[in-house]
Coordinates of C-alpha atoms and ligand atoms in Angstrom, one line a residue:
Chain A
M418 CA -71.9 108.9 -89.9
S419 CA -74.5 106.2 -90.0
A420 CA -76.5 107.5 -87.0
V421 CA -79.4 105.3 -88.3
P422 CA -79.7 102.1 -86.3
A423 CA -79.2 98.8 -88.1
V424 CA -82.3 97.1 -89.5
T425 CA -81.9 93.4 -89.2
T426 CA -84.9 92.3 -91.2
A427 CA -85.9 92.1 -94.8
A428 CA -86.9 95.3 -96.6
P429 CA -90.6 95.4 -97.5
G430 CA -91.1 93.5 -100.7
A431 CA -87.6 91.9 -100.7
P432 CA -87.6 88.3 -101.8
V433 CA -86.4 86.0 -99.0
V434 CA -84.0 83.3 -100.1
D435 CA -82.7 80.6 -97.9
L436 CA -79.1 79.7 -98.5
D437 CA -77.2 77.1 -96.6
L438 CA -73.9 78.5 -95.5
A439 CA -72.1 75.1 -95.9
D440 CA -73.3 75.0 -99.5
L441 CA -72.1 78.5 -100.1
R442 CA -68.7 77.6 -98.7
R443 CA -68.4 74.6 -100.9
D444 CA -69.3 76.5 -104.1
P445 CA -71.3 79.8 -104.0
Y446 CA -71.4 80.4 -107.7
P447 CA -74.5 78.4 -108.7
A448 CA -76.5 80.2 -105.9
Y449 CA -75.2 83.5 -107.1
A450 CA -76.2 82.8 -110.7
E451 CA -79.7 82.0 -109.5
L452 CA -79.9 85.2 -107.5
R453 CA -78.7 87.3 -110.4
R454 CA -81.4 85.8 -112.5
T455 CA -84.3 85.8 -110.1
A456 CA -83.6 88.0 -107.1
P457 CA -80.7 90.4 -107.6
L458 CA -81.4 91.9 -104.2
A459 CA -82.5 89.2 -101.8
W460 CA -82.7 89.0 -98.0
V461 CA -80.8 85.9 -97.0
P462 CA -81.7 85.0 -93.3
S463 CA -78.6 82.8 -92.7
V464 CA -76.4 85.8 -93.6
G465 CA -78.7 88.4 -92.0
R466 CA -78.2 90.8 -94.9
H467 CA -79.5 91.6 -98.3
L468 CA -77.3 90.2 -101.0
L469 CA -76.7 92.5 -104.0
T470 CA -75.4 90.3 -106.8
R471 CA -75.5 92.0 -110.2
Y472 CA -72.4 93.8 -111.5
E473 CA -74.1 97.1 -112.4
D474 CA -75.9 97.4 -109.1
I475 CA -72.7 96.7 -107.2
V476 CA -70.9 99.4 -109.2
L477 CA -73.7 101.8 -108.5
A478 CA -73.5 101.1 -104.7
E479 CA -69.8 101.5 -104.7
K480 CA -70.1 104.9 -106.2
L481 CA -72.3 106.1 -103.4
P482 CA -70.3 105.7 -100.2
E483 CA -72.4 108.3 -98.5
V484 CA -75.5 106.1 -98.9
F485 CA -73.8 102.7 -98.6
S486 CA -71.8 103.4 -95.4
S487 CA -68.9 101.3 -94.3
R488 CA -69.8 102.0 -90.7
E489 CA -71.7 98.8 -89.9
E490 CA -73.3 98.4 -86.5
G491 CA -72.5 95.2 -84.7
S492 CA -69.6 94.5 -87.1
L493 CA -67.6 91.4 -86.1
L494 CA -64.5 93.2 -87.6
L495 CA -65.0 96.1 -85.2
R496 CA -65.3 93.7 -82.3
T497 CA -62.1 91.9 -83.4
V498 CA -59.8 94.8 -84.1
G499 CA -61.5 97.9 -82.8
P500 CA -62.2 101.1 -84.9
N501 CA -60.4 100.9 -88.2
M502 CA -60.4 102.5 -91.7
L503 CA -62.2 99.6 -93.3
R504 CA -65.3 100.4 -91.2
E505 CA -65.0 104.2 -91.5
D506 CA -66.3 106.7 -94.0
D507 CA -64.5 109.8 -95.3
P508 CA -63.2 112.1 -94.0
N509 CA -61.8 110.0 -91.2
H510 CA -61.2 107.1 -93.5
R511 CA -59.3 109.3 -95.8
R512 CA -57.1 110.7 -93.1
L513 CA -56.0 107.2 -92.1
R514 CA -55.8 105.8 -95.6
S515 CA -53.5 108.7 -96.8
A516 CA -51.3 108.2 -93.8
A517 CA -50.9 104.4 -94.4
E518 CA -50.9 104.3 -98.2
P519 CA -47.6 105.7 -99.5
P520 CA -45.6 102.5 -99.0
T521 CA -48.1 100.4 -101.0
R522 CA -48.1 102.6 -104.1
P523 CA -46.7 101.0 -107.2
R524 CA -43.4 102.9 -107.5
Q525 CA -42.6 102.2 -103.8
V526 CA -43.4 98.6 -104.3
R527 CA -41.0 98.4 -107.3
D528 CA -38.2 100.5 -105.7
L529 CA -38.4 99.7 -102.0
W530 CA -39.8 96.2 -101.7
A531 CA -39.5 94.2 -104.9
G532 CA -35.8 93.1 -104.2
A533 CA -36.6 91.7 -100.8
F534 CA -39.8 90.0 -102.1
E535 CA -37.7 88.2 -104.7
R536 CA -35.0 87.1 -102.3
T537 CA -37.7 85.6 -100.0
A538 CA -39.3 83.8 -102.8
H539 CA -36.0 82.3 -103.9
E540 CA -35.2 81.2 -100.3
L541 CA -38.5 79.5 -99.9
L542 CA -38.0 77.7 -103.2
D543 CA -34.5 76.7 -102.3
R544 CA -35.9 75.0 -99.2
I545 CA -38.4 72.8 -101.2
A546 CA -36.7 72.5 -104.6
G547 CA -34.9 69.2 -103.7
R548 CA -38.0 67.6 -102.4
G549 CA -39.9 67.2 -105.6
E550 CA -43.3 67.7 -103.9
A551 CA -44.9 70.4 -101.8
D552 CA -48.2 72.0 -100.8
L553 CA -47.7 75.3 -102.6
M554 CA -50.1 77.1 -100.3
A555 CA -48.5 76.2 -96.9
D556 CA -44.9 75.7 -98.1
F557 CA -44.6 78.7 -100.4
A558 CA -47.4 81.2 -100.9
E559 CA -48.4 81.8 -97.3
P560 CA -44.9 82.2 -95.9
L561 CA -44.0 84.4 -98.8
V562 CA -46.9 86.8 -98.5
A563 CA -46.7 86.9 -94.7
A564 CA -43.0 87.8 -94.8
N565 CA -43.6 90.5 -97.4
L566 CA -46.4 91.9 -95.3
A567 CA -44.2 92.1 -92.2
L568 CA -41.7 94.0 -94.3
V569 CA -44.1 96.5 -95.9
L570 CA -45.8 97.1 -92.5
G571 CA -42.5 97.6 -90.8
L572 CA -42.9 94.8 -88.2
R573 CA -39.2 94.1 -88.0
D574 CA -39.2 91.6 -85.2
A575 CA -42.3 89.6 -86.3
S576 CA -41.7 86.3 -88.2
A577 CA -43.7 85.2 -91.3
E578 CA -45.2 82.6 -89.0
D579 CA -46.3 85.1 -86.4
V580 CA -48.0 87.2 -89.1
A581 CA -49.7 84.2 -90.7
N582 CA -51.0 83.0 -87.3
W583 CA -52.2 86.4 -86.3
S584 CA -54.0 86.7 -89.6
R585 CA -55.7 83.3 -89.1
A586 CA -56.8 84.2 -85.5
M587 CA -58.3 87.5 -86.6
M588 CA -60.1 86.0 -89.6
A589 CA -61.6 83.5 -87.3
G590 CA -62.8 86.3 -85.0
N591 CA -64.1 88.2 -88.0
S592 CA -66.4 85.3 -89.0
N593 CA -67.3 84.2 -85.5
Y594 CA -71.0 84.3 -86.1
A595 CA -71.5 81.5 -83.6
D596 CA -69.9 83.6 -80.9
D597 CA -67.5 80.8 -79.9
P598 CA -65.5 82.0 -76.8
D599 CA -62.4 80.1 -77.7
I600 CA -62.2 81.9 -81.0
W601 CA -62.6 85.3 -79.3
L602 CA -59.8 84.3 -76.9
R603 CA -57.5 83.4 -79.8
A604 CA -58.3 86.6 -81.6
E605 CA -57.6 88.7 -78.5
R606 CA -54.3 87.0 -77.9
A607 CA -53.3 87.8 -81.5
T608 CA -54.5 91.4 -81.4
R609 CA -52.6 92.0 -78.1
A610 CA -49.4 90.5 -79.7
I611 CA -49.9 92.8 -82.7
E612 CA -50.4 95.9 -80.4
D613 CA -47.1 95.1 -78.7
A614 CA -45.2 94.6 -82.0
V615 CA -46.7 97.8 -83.5
A616 CA -45.8 99.8 -80.4
R617 CA -42.2 98.7 -80.6
A618 CA -42.0 99.3 -84.4
A619 CA -43.6 102.7 -84.1
E620 CA -41.0 103.7 -81.4
A621 CA -38.2 102.6 -83.7
A622 CA -39.7 104.3 -86.7
R623 CA -40.1 107.6 -84.8
R624 CA -36.3 107.6 -84.3
E625 CA -35.5 106.3 -87.8
P626 CA -38.1 106.4 -90.6
D627 CA -37.9 103.3 -92.8
G628 CA -40.5 103.8 -95.5
S629 CA -42.9 101.2 -94.0
V630 CA -46.6 101.6 -93.4
I631 CA -46.1 102.0 -89.6
S632 CA -43.3 104.6 -90.2
S633 CA -45.5 106.4 -92.7
M634 CA -48.4 106.6 -90.2
V635 CA -46.0 107.8 -87.4
H636 CA -44.8 110.6 -89.6
A637 CA -48.1 111.5 -91.3
A638 CA -48.9 115.1 -91.8
G639 CA -52.4 114.7 -90.2
P640 CA -51.9 113.3 -86.7
V641 CA -52.5 109.6 -86.2
D642 CA -52.3 108.2 -82.7
L643 CA -50.8 104.9 -81.7
A644 CA -54.1 103.1 -81.1
E645 CA -55.1 104.0 -84.6
I646 CA -51.9 102.6 -86.0
Q647 CA -52.3 99.4 -84.0
N648 CA -55.9 98.9 -85.2
N649 CA -55.2 99.5 -88.8
V650 CA -52.2 97.3 -88.8
K651 CA -54.5 94.6 -87.4
V652 CA -56.9 95.0 -90.2
I653 CA -54.2 94.9 -92.8
I654 CA -52.8 91.7 -91.3
G655 CA -56.3 90.2 -91.2
G656 CA -56.8 90.6 -94.9
G657 CA -53.3 91.0 -96.2
V658 CA -52.2 87.3 -96.0
N659 CA -55.1 85.3 -97.5
E660 CA -55.8 87.6 -100.4
P661 CA -52.5 87.5 -102.3
R662 CA -52.0 83.9 -101.1
D663 CA -55.4 82.8 -102.6
V664 CA -54.9 84.6 -105.9
F665 CA -51.5 82.9 -106.2
G666 CA -53.2 79.5 -105.5
V667 CA -56.2 79.9 -107.7
G668 CA -54.1 81.1 -110.6
A669 CA -51.5 78.4 -110.3
W670 CA -54.3 75.8 -110.1
A671 CA -55.9 77.3 -113.2
L672 CA -52.7 77.0 -115.2
L673 CA -51.8 73.5 -113.9
N674 CA -55.2 72.4 -115.2
R675 CA -54.7 74.1 -118.6
P676 CA -51.3 73.1 -120.1
E677 CA -51.9 75.1 -123.3
V678 CA -52.6 78.3 -121.4
R679 CA -49.6 77.6 -119.2
E680 CA -47.2 77.1 -122.2
R681 CA -48.4 80.3 -123.7
V682 CA -47.9 82.3 -120.6
L683 CA -44.4 80.9 -120.1
K684 CA -43.6 82.0 -123.6
E685 CA -45.0 85.5 -123.1
P686 CA -44.1 86.6 -119.5
S687 CA -45.9 89.9 -120.0
S688 CA -49.2 87.9 -119.8
W689 CA -48.7 87.1 -116.1
K690 CA -50.5 90.4 -115.5
R691 CA -53.5 89.2 -117.4
V692 CA -53.4 85.9 -115.4
F693 CA -53.6 88.0 -112.3
E694 CA -56.6 90.1 -113.3
E695 CA -58.5 87.1 -114.8
T696 CA -57.8 85.0 -111.7
A697 CA -59.0 87.7 -109.4
R698 CA -62.2 88.0 -111.5
W699 CA -62.8 84.3 -111.8
V700 CA -62.4 83.5 -108.1
S701 CA -62.3 86.7 -106.1
P702 CA -60.3 86.1 -102.9
I703 CA -62.8 88.4 -101.1
G704 CA -66.3 87.4 -102.1
M705 CA -68.4 90.1 -100.4
Y706 CA -68.3 92.9 -98.0
P707 CA -71.0 94.6 -95.9
R708 CA -72.5 98.0 -96.1
Q709 CA -75.2 99.8 -94.1
L710 CA -77.6 102.3 -95.6
T711 CA -77.6 105.8 -94.2
Q712 CA -80.9 106.7 -95.9
D713 CA -83.8 105.1 -97.8
H714 CA -82.5 104.2 -101.2
E715 CA -83.8 102.4 -104.3
I716 CA -81.6 99.9 -106.0
A717 CA -82.2 96.7 -108.0
G718 CA -85.9 97.6 -108.2
L719 CA -86.5 97.8 -104.4
T720 CA -86.5 100.5 -101.9
L721 CA -84.3 99.7 -98.9
P722 CA -85.0 101.6 -95.7
A723 CA -82.3 103.5 -93.9
G724 CA -80.3 101.2 -91.7
S725 CA -80.7 98.2 -94.0
R726 CA -77.7 95.8 -94.1
V727 CA -76.4 94.9 -97.5
A728 CA -73.7 92.6 -98.7
L729 CA -72.0 93.7 -102.0
V730 CA -71.3 90.3 -103.5
I731 CA -68.4 91.1 -105.8
A732 CA -67.7 87.4 -106.5
S733 CA -71.1 87.3 -108.1
G734 CA -70.6 90.6 -110.0
N735 CA -67.4 89.1 -111.4
R736 CA -69.4 86.2 -112.9
D737 CA -72.2 88.4 -114.3
E738 CA -72.9 87.1 -117.8
S739 CA -74.2 90.4 -118.9
V740 CA -70.7 91.8 -118.5
F741 CA -68.4 88.8 -118.9
E742 CA -69.4 86.3 -121.6
R743 CA -69.0 82.7 -120.5
A744 CA -68.2 84.2 -117.1
D745 CA -67.6 80.8 -115.4
E746 CA -64.7 80.1 -117.6
F747 CA -61.1 81.1 -117.0
D748 CA -60.2 82.9 -120.2
L749 CA -57.1 85.1 -120.7
D750 CA -58.4 86.4 -124.0
R751 CA -61.7 87.8 -122.8
P752 CA -62.3 91.5 -123.6
H753 CA -60.9 93.7 -120.9
R754 CA -63.7 94.8 -118.6
P755 CA -62.9 96.0 -115.1
H756 CA -63.5 93.3 -112.5
L757 CA -64.7 94.1 -109.0
A758 CA -62.2 92.0 -107.0
F759 CA -60.4 95.0 -105.5
G760 CA -63.6 96.8 -104.5
G761 CA -64.2 100.3 -105.7
G762 CA -64.4 103.9 -104.5
P763 CA -62.5 105.2 -101.5
H764 CA -62.0 101.7 -100.1
F765 CA -60.3 100.4 -103.3
C766 CA -57.9 97.7 -102.1
M767 CA -54.8 99.4 -100.6
G768 CA -52.8 96.2 -101.2
A769 CA -53.6 95.9 -104.9
W770 CA -50.2 97.0 -106.2
V771 CA -48.3 95.0 -103.6
A772 CA -50.3 91.9 -104.5
R773 CA -50.0 92.4 -108.2
H774 CA -46.2 92.6 -107.9
E775 CA -45.5 89.8 -105.5
V776 CA -47.8 87.4 -107.2
S777 CA -47.6 88.2 -110.9
A778 CA -44.1 89.5 -111.2
I779 CA -42.4 87.3 -108.6
A780 CA -44.3 84.3 -107.2
W781 CA -45.8 82.7 -110.3
P782 CA -42.8 83.3 -112.7
L783 CA -40.3 81.8 -110.1
V784 CA -42.4 78.8 -109.2
F785 CA -43.2 77.9 -112.8
G786 CA -39.7 78.8 -113.9
R787 CA -37.8 76.9 -111.3
L788 CA -39.8 73.8 -110.6
K789 CA -39.4 71.7 -113.7
G790 CA -42.2 69.5 -114.7
L791 CA -44.5 71.0 -112.2
R792 CA -47.9 69.3 -112.0
L793 CA -50.8 68.6 -109.7
A794 CA -50.2 65.7 -107.3
E795 CA -52.1 62.4 -107.7
G796 CA -52.8 62.8 -111.3
A797 CA -53.6 66.2 -112.8
T798 CA -57.4 66.8 -113.0
A799 CA -59.3 68.8 -115.4
S800 CA -61.8 69.8 -112.7
D801 CA -61.7 73.1 -111.1
S802 CA -64.0 72.2 -108.2
G803 CA -61.7 69.9 -106.4
S804 CA -59.4 66.8 -106.5
A805 CA -57.0 65.0 -104.3
A806 CA -54.6 67.9 -105.0
G807 CA -56.7 70.3 -103.1
R808 CA -60.0 72.1 -103.3
L809 CA -61.4 75.6 -103.2
D810 CA -63.3 76.6 -100.1
G811 CA -65.2 79.6 -98.7
W812 CA -67.5 82.3 -99.9
V813 CA -66.7 85.4 -97.8
F814 CA -63.1 84.6 -98.5
R815 CA -62.4 81.9 -101.1
G816 CA -59.2 80.1 -102.0
P817 CA -57.6 76.7 -102.2
T818 CA -57.2 74.9 -98.9
S819 CA -54.1 73.2 -100.3
L820 CA -52.3 72.9 -103.6
N821 CA -50.3 69.7 -103.7
V822 CA -47.9 69.5 -106.5
T823 CA -44.9 67.4 -107.7
W824 CA -42.0 68.2 -110.0
Q825 CA -38.6 66.7 -110.9
A826 CA -36.4 67.3 -108.0
A827 CA -33.0 68.7 -109.1
Chain B
M933 CA -69.5 125.9 -116.7
P934 CA -66.7 124.6 -118.8
T935 CA -67.4 122.1 -121.6
V936 CA -65.0 119.3 -122.2
I937 CA -64.9 116.8 -125.1
F938 CA -64.0 113.1 -124.6
Q939 CA -62.7 111.4 -127.8
L940 CA -63.5 107.7 -127.4
P941 CA -61.3 104.9 -128.8
D942 CA -64.1 104.0 -131.3
G943 CA -63.9 107.5 -132.9
T944 CA -67.0 108.8 -131.3
E945 CA -67.1 112.0 -129.2
R946 CA -68.8 113.0 -126.0
K947 CA -69.3 116.6 -125.0
V948 CA -69.9 117.1 -121.3
T949 CA -70.5 120.3 -119.3
A950 CA -69.6 120.4 -115.7
A951 CA -69.3 123.0 -112.9
S952 CA -65.9 124.6 -112.3
G953 CA -64.2 123.0 -109.4
T954 CA -65.4 119.5 -110.2
V955 CA -62.7 117.0 -111.5
L956 CA -62.6 115.7 -115.0
M957 CA -63.1 112.1 -113.9
Q958 CA -66.3 113.1 -112.1
A959 CA -67.6 114.8 -115.2
A960 CA -67.0 111.7 -117.2
V961 CA -68.5 109.2 -114.7
S962 CA -71.6 111.2 -113.9
N963 CA -72.3 111.5 -117.6
G964 CA -71.7 107.8 -118.3
V965 CA -68.7 108.4 -120.5
Q966 CA -67.5 104.9 -121.4
G967 CA -63.8 104.0 -120.8
I968 CA -63.3 106.0 -117.6
V969 CA -63.4 103.3 -115.0
A970 CA -62.2 105.2 -111.9
E971 CA -62.0 102.2 -109.6
C972 CA -60.7 104.1 -106.6
G973 CA -63.2 106.9 -106.9
G974 CA -60.7 109.7 -107.4
N975 CA -58.0 108.9 -104.9
A976 CA -55.1 108.6 -107.4
S977 CA -54.6 105.0 -106.4
C978 CA -55.9 102.9 -109.2
A979 CA -54.8 104.4 -112.5
T980 CA -58.0 103.5 -114.3
C981 CA -59.1 107.0 -115.1
H982 CA -56.2 107.7 -117.5
V983 CA -56.7 110.2 -120.4
Y984 CA -54.5 111.8 -123.0
V985 CA -54.9 115.6 -123.2
D986 CA -55.0 116.8 -126.7
A987 CA -51.5 117.7 -127.8
A988 CA -52.4 121.3 -128.7
Q989 CA -53.8 121.9 -125.2
S990 CA -51.3 120.2 -122.9
E991 CA -49.9 123.5 -121.6
L992 CA -53.4 124.6 -120.7
A993 CA -54.1 121.5 -118.6
G994 CA -50.8 121.5 -116.9
G995 CA -48.7 118.5 -115.8
P996 CA -49.3 115.8 -113.3
N997 CA -48.7 116.3 -109.5
D998 CA -46.2 114.0 -107.8
V999 CA -48.6 111.2 -106.7
E1000 CA -50.2 111.3 -110.1
D1001 CA -46.9 111.2 -111.9
E1002 CA -46.0 107.9 -110.1
M1003 CA -49.3 106.3 -110.8
L1004 CA -49.1 107.2 -114.5
D1005 CA -46.1 104.8 -114.8
F1006 CA -48.6 102.0 -114.2
T1007 CA -51.5 102.7 -116.5
A1008 CA -52.8 99.8 -118.7
A1009 CA -52.4 101.8 -121.9
E1010 CA -49.0 103.3 -122.6
R1011 CA -48.0 106.5 -120.9
R1012 CA -47.4 109.5 -123.1
P1013 CA -46.2 113.0 -122.4
T1014 CA -49.8 114.2 -122.4
S1015 CA -51.1 111.5 -120.0
R1016 CA -53.1 112.6 -117.0
L1017 CA -55.3 110.9 -114.4
S1018 CA -58.6 112.5 -115.0
C1019 CA -59.4 112.5 -111.3
Q1020 CA -56.5 114.9 -110.8
V1021 CA -57.6 117.5 -113.4
Q1022 CA -59.7 120.2 -111.8
L1023 CA -62.0 121.9 -114.2
S1024 CA -62.2 125.7 -114.5
D1025 CA -63.4 128.2 -117.0
A1026 CA -59.9 128.3 -118.3
L1027 CA -60.3 124.7 -119.4
D1028 CA -63.5 125.3 -121.4
G1029 CA -63.2 123.4 -124.7
L1030 CA -60.6 120.9 -123.4
V1031 CA -60.3 117.8 -125.6
V1032 CA -59.1 114.5 -124.0
H1033 CA -58.6 111.1 -125.6
V1034 CA -59.7 108.0 -123.7
P1035 CA -57.3 105.1 -124.1
E1036 CA -58.2 101.6 -125.3
E1037 CA -57.6 100.0 -121.9
Q1038 CA -57.8 101.0 -118.3
V1039 CA -57.1 97.7 -116.6
Ligands
FES298 S1 -60.0 107.3 -110.2 FE1 -58.4 106.0 -109.4 S2 -56.6 107.1 -110.1 FE2 -58.2 108.4 -110.8

């Protein structure tokens, strides 16, 4: 319990660093490099939090969930979806997590879901293969991961499009710092639609268990009520689309810009796993998440008072030069060091095994295998920051806004 | 207070003493034993706290539970008959002197 009220000012002695949110969205990495060098714990007024940016400090914070609480006061996520496991600490977090988790474990992914994931990927590729051009984000990755998510959650009568739209509406709510009433309205409509869909699915799963997340929560040993299932499904939909989608997009982009690496990976399919982990390190789909201190605590050379709001900037930790040499480079051969992209501790990403499988075992191999002569549209560029083919955007969540490619249509 | 020994991939050895009832992963992490990553903090959902129990002692440590058994199929370093997730090994006086080998890779 974080009974301590939130402190929304800088801790005594904390450096105050002004960062422009538009700059951060365009490319947060130069600002992070500067923070790691000069102010590894800095109060950033535009974000209203202390940013913690060094790898070791983030790892330390993740190891202390009883100090760095997930229960954040005034959280936009709480306002958007209601109480949920992402903003809870143990033991309540653990009760919900263990109820929801079994269908996302790796053996279940392999035995229960992988076949359907693969069929959906083929269907989507069948649809575009003859065209010779597509936006791989909108035409392939997003519908694929949204359909897979509907399946794993057990939302039998929701389409991939429903899931993708709901996700977008909730993400907008979750970052509605400007308090725009239209955004709240859209988010409310989406959450109400999810509540209805979950209620129907839960009813069906009660009669006939189907191995899905909703079914698993309905039949959990520790009791979980319908509202809890609804809110947690909302949270999973909120994050479950953009993260695998964006890893797919960034990794495909990295390979399309690096023909030698791509050739090598195509020759050694086992290296798709490395591509996944290096992509998630290089451009983490989730860049940061909030924590609130339950007690006074010293970290990165400063004492933060109880109630302080902190952002663990995992995107920055993943570029920390003291851990990853030439951290800004995409390099499959770098020495294995654990990245922070899935978070750590009790909140370690529940979708990690689903994402790894759908992206590295299915989506990339099929796209690069089936679309002959695949290349970035309008002239391949060696730049990772942007081109006519698409660009990366965002800092709380980061990924390509589009990925326009061409190939030889069969 | 059982003492356990971690054999690291570079040949060095770390001896750690921990209270009965704590888990092996915790003993490693709180003593800064390199190579036990433990991303998920002990919830048997990341497979980055993998160890090999010394062959002579595998009976002593027992076998994996169901959840653990599944996760062990997905470790970064190969699974062997003596593989365990260190977060699922509860220490007791009976395990005093346990030797475990830390694999080369966890992710
Ligand atoms: S710490 Fe994650 S499986 Fe043991």
